[in-house]
Short mmCIF file of C-alpha atoms in Angstrom, two decimals:
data_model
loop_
_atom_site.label_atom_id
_atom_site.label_comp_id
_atom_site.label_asym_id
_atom_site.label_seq_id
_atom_site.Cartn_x
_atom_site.Cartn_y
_atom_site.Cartn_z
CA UNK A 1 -78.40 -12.24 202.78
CA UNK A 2 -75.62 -13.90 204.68
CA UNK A 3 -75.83 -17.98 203.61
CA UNK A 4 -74.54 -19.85 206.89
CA UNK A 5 -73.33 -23.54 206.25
CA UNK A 6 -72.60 -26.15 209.01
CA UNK A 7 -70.90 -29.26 208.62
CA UNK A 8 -70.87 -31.57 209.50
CA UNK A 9 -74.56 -32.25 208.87
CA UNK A 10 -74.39 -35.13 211.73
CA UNK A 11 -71.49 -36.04 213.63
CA UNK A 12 -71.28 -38.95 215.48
CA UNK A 13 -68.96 -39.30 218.52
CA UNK A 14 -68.48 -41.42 222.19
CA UNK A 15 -68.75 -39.38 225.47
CA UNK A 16 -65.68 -38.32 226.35
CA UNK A 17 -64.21 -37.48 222.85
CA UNK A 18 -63.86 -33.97 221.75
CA UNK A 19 -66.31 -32.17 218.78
CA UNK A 20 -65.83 -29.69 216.96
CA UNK A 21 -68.52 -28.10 214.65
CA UNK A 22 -68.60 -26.18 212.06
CA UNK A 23 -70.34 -22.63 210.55
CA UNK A 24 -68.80 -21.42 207.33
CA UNK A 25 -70.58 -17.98 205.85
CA UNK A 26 -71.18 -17.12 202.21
CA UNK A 27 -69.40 -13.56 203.16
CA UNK A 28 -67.13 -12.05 205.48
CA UNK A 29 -68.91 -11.69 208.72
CA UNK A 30 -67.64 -8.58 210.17
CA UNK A 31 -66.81 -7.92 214.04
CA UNK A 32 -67.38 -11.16 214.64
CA UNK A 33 -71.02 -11.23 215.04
CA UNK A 34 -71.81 -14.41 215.22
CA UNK A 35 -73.62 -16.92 218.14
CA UNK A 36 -74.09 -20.81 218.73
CA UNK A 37 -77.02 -22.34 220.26
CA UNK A 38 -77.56 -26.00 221.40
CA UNK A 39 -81.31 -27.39 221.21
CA UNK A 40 -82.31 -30.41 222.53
CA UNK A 41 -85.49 -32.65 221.40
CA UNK A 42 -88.54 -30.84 222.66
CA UNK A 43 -86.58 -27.96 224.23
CA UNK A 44 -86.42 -24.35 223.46
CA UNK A 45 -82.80 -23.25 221.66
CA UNK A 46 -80.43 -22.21 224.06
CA UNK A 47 -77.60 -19.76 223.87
CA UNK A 48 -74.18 -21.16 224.12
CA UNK A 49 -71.63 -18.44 222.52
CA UNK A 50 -71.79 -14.70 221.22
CA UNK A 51 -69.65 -12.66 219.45
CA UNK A 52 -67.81 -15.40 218.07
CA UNK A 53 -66.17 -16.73 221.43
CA UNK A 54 -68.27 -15.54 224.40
CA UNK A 55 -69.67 -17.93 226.75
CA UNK A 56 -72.96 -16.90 227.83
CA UNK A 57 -73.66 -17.50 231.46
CA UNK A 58 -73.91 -20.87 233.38
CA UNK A 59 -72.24 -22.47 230.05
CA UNK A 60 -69.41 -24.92 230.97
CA UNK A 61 -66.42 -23.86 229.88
CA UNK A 62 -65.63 -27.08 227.94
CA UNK A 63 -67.82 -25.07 224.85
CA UNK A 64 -65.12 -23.18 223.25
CA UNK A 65 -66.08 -20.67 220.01
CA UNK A 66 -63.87 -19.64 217.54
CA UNK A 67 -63.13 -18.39 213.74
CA UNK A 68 -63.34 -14.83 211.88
CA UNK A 69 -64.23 -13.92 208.36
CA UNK A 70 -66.14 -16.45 207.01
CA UNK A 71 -65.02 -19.39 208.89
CA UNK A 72 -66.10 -20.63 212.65
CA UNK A 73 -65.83 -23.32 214.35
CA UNK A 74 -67.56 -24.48 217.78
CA UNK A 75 -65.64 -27.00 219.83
CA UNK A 76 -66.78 -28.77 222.72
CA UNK A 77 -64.16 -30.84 224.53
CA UNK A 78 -64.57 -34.25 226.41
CA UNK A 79 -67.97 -34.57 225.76
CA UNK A 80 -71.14 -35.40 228.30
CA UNK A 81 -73.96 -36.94 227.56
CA UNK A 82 -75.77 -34.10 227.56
CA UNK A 83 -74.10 -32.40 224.71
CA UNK A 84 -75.61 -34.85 222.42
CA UNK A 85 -78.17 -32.36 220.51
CA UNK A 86 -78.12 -30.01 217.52
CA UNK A 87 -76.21 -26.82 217.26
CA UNK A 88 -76.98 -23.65 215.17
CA UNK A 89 -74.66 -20.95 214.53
CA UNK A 90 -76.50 -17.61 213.67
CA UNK A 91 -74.87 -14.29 212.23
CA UNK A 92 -75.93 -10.85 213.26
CA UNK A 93 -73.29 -8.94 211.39
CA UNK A 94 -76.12 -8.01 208.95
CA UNK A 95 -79.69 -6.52 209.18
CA UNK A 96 -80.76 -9.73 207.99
CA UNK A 97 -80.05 -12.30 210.53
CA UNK A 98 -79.78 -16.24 209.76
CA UNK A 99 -79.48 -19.16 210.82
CA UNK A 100 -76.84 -22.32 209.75
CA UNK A 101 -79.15 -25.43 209.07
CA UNK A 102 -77.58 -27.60 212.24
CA UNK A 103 -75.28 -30.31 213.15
CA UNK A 104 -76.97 -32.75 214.76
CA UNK A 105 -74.46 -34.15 217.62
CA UNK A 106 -75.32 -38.14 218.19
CA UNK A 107 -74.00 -40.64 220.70
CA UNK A 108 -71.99 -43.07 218.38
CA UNK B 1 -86.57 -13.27 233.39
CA UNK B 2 -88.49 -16.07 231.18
CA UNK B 3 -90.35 -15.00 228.22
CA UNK B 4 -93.94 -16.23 228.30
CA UNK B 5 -96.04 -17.06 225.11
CA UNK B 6 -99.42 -17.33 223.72
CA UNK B 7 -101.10 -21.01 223.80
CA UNK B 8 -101.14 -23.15 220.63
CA UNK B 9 -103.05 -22.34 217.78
CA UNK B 10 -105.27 -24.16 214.65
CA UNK B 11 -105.60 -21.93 211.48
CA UNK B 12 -107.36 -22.47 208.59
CA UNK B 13 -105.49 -21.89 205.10
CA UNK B 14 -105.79 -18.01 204.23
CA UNK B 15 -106.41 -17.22 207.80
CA UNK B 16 -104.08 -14.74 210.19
CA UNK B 17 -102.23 -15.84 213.35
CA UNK B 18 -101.62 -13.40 216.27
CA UNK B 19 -98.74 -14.79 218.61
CA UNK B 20 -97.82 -12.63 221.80
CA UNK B 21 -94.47 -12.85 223.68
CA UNK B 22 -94.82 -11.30 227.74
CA UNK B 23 -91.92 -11.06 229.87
CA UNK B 24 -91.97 -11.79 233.23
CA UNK B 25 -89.96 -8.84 234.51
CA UNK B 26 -91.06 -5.33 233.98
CA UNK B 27 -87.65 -4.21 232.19
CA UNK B 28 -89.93 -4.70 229.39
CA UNK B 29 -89.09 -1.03 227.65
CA UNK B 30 -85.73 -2.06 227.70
CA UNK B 31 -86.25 -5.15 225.46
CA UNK B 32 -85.61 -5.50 221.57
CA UNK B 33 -87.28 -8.71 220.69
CA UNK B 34 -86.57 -11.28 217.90
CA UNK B 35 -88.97 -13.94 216.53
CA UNK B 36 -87.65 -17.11 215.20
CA UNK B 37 -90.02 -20.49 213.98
CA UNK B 38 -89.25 -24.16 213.21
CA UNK B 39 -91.59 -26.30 211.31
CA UNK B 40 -91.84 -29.66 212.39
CA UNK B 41 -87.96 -31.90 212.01
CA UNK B 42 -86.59 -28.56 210.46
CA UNK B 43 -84.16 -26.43 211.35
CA UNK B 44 -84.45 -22.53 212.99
CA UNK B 45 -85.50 -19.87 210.53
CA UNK B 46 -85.26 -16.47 211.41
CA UNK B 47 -88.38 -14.45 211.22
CA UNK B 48 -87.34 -11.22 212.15
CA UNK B 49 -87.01 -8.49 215.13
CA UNK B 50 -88.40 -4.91 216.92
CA UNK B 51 -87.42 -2.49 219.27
CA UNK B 52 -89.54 -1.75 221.90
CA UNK B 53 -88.45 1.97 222.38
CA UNK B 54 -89.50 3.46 219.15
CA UNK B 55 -90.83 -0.18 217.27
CA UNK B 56 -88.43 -0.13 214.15
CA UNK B 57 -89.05 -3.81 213.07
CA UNK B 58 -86.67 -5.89 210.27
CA UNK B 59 -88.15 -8.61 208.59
CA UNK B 60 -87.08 -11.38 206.89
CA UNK B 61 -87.00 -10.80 203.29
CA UNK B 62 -89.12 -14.40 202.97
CA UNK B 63 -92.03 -13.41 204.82
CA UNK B 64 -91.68 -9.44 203.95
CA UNK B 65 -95.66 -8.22 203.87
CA UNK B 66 -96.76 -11.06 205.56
CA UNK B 67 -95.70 -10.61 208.92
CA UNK B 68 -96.06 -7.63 211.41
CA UNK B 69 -94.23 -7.49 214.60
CA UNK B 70 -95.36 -4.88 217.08
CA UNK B 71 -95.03 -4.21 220.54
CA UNK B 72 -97.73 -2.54 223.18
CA UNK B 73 -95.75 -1.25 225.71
CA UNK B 74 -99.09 -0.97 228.21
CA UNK B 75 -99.37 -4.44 228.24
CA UNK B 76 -95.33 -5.34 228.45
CA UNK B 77 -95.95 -7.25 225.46
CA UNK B 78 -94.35 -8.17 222.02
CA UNK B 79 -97.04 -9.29 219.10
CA UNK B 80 -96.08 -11.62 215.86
CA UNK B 81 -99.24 -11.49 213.07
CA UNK B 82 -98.76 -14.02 210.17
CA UNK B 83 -101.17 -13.31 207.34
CA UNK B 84 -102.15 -15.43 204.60
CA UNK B 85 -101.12 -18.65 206.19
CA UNK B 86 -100.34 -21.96 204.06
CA UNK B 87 -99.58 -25.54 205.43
CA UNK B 88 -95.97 -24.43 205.21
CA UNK B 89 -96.42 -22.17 208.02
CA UNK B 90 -96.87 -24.89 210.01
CA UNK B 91 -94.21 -24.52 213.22
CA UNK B 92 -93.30 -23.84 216.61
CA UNK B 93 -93.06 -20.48 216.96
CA UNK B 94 -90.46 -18.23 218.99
CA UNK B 95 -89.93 -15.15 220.72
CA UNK B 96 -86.59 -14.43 222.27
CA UNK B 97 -84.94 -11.05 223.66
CA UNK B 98 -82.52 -9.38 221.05
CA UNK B 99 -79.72 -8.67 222.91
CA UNK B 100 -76.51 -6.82 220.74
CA UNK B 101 -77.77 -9.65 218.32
CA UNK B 102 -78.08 -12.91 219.68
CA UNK B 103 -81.01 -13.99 221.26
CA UNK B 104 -81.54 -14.91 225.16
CA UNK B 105 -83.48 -16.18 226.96
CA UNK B 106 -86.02 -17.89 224.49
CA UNK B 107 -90.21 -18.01 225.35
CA UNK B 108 -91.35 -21.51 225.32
CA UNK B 109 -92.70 -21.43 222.10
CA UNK B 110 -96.20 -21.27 220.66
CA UNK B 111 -97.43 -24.15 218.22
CA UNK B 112 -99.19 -22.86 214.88
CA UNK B 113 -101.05 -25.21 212.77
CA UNK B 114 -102.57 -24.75 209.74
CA UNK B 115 -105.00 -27.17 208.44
CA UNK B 116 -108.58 -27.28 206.12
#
């Protein structure tokens, strides 16, 4: 089983600033099969990026995705308010699929 | 196309869950479907997935012969049965649409407690 680990756990930035997150795998991810969500409190997950650096549709194109191997990284640029949430990266390059823990993304 | 779930749900310990997943299209034999959960301040943990053409499921190795996914393509719906349930099977629950591996668009989520 593929072992996904964000970081930071929390990050804490202004609006405006830039983020960038995190999503390191325990083994070479192949393809680059991996995806981002964003969930807010209450909400259902939402898709952000696939296949590493897709956008999936109606996402602003400040969400940029990046990384191969075992490294990623998610980077959102000159943040809004509603950014502020948590993020999960999620691989699909094996039959088992998982999910990173989160990165919680706070207003500082 | 929204996925729409079952209602929320109060098991006892020991006790099975049934959780179904409808689409609101009918592209429904097209659909591979993927069911995720998240217990309460946790994060996502991935349950496992099916194809609705010929129903080859994958589970996750965690919950491997305690949880059946199954689809009934009659009723354009996807199916998630928990067996054996323990207070740590206490979540939200999640269908989404498989699609080349990541999931959209998400159901609402269905709410399964388990308490004596």
């Amino acid at each position: 089983e593929v072992v996904l680990t964000q970081s930071p756990g929390t990050l804490s930035l202004s609006p405006g600033e830039g983020a960038t997150l995190s999503c390191r795998a325990s083994q070479s991810i192949s393809s680059s099969f991996l995806a981002w969500y964003q969930q807010k409190p209450g909400q259902t997950p939402r898709l952000l990026i696939y296949d590493t650096s897709s956008r999936a549709s109606d996402i602003p194109d400040r969400f940029t995705g990046s990384g191969s191997g075992t490294d990623f990284t998610l980077t959102i640029n000159r943040l809004e308010p509603e950014d502020f949430a948590v993020y999960y990266c999620q691989q699909y390059a094996t039959s088992l699929y998982t999910f990173g823990q989160g990165t919680k993304l706070e207003i500082k | 196309v929204q996925l729409v779930q079952s209602g929320s749900e109060v098991k006892k310990p020991g006790a099975s869950v049934t959780v179904s997943c409808k689409p609101s299209t009918n592209t429904f034999i097209n659909y591979d479907f993927a069911w995720v959960r998240q217990a309460p301040g946790q994060g996502l943990e991935w349950m496992g997935w099916i194809t609705s053409h010929n129903g080859n499921a994958n589970y996750a190795r965690k919950l491997q012969g305690r949880v059946s996914l199954t689809t009934d393509t009659s009723m354009a719906t996807a199916y998630m049965e928990l067996r054996s349930l323990t207070s740590d099977d206490t979540a939200v629950y999640y269908c989404a649409r498989l699609q080349g591996g990541w999931l959209d668009p998400w159901g609402q989520g269905t709410l399964v407690t388990v308490s004596s």
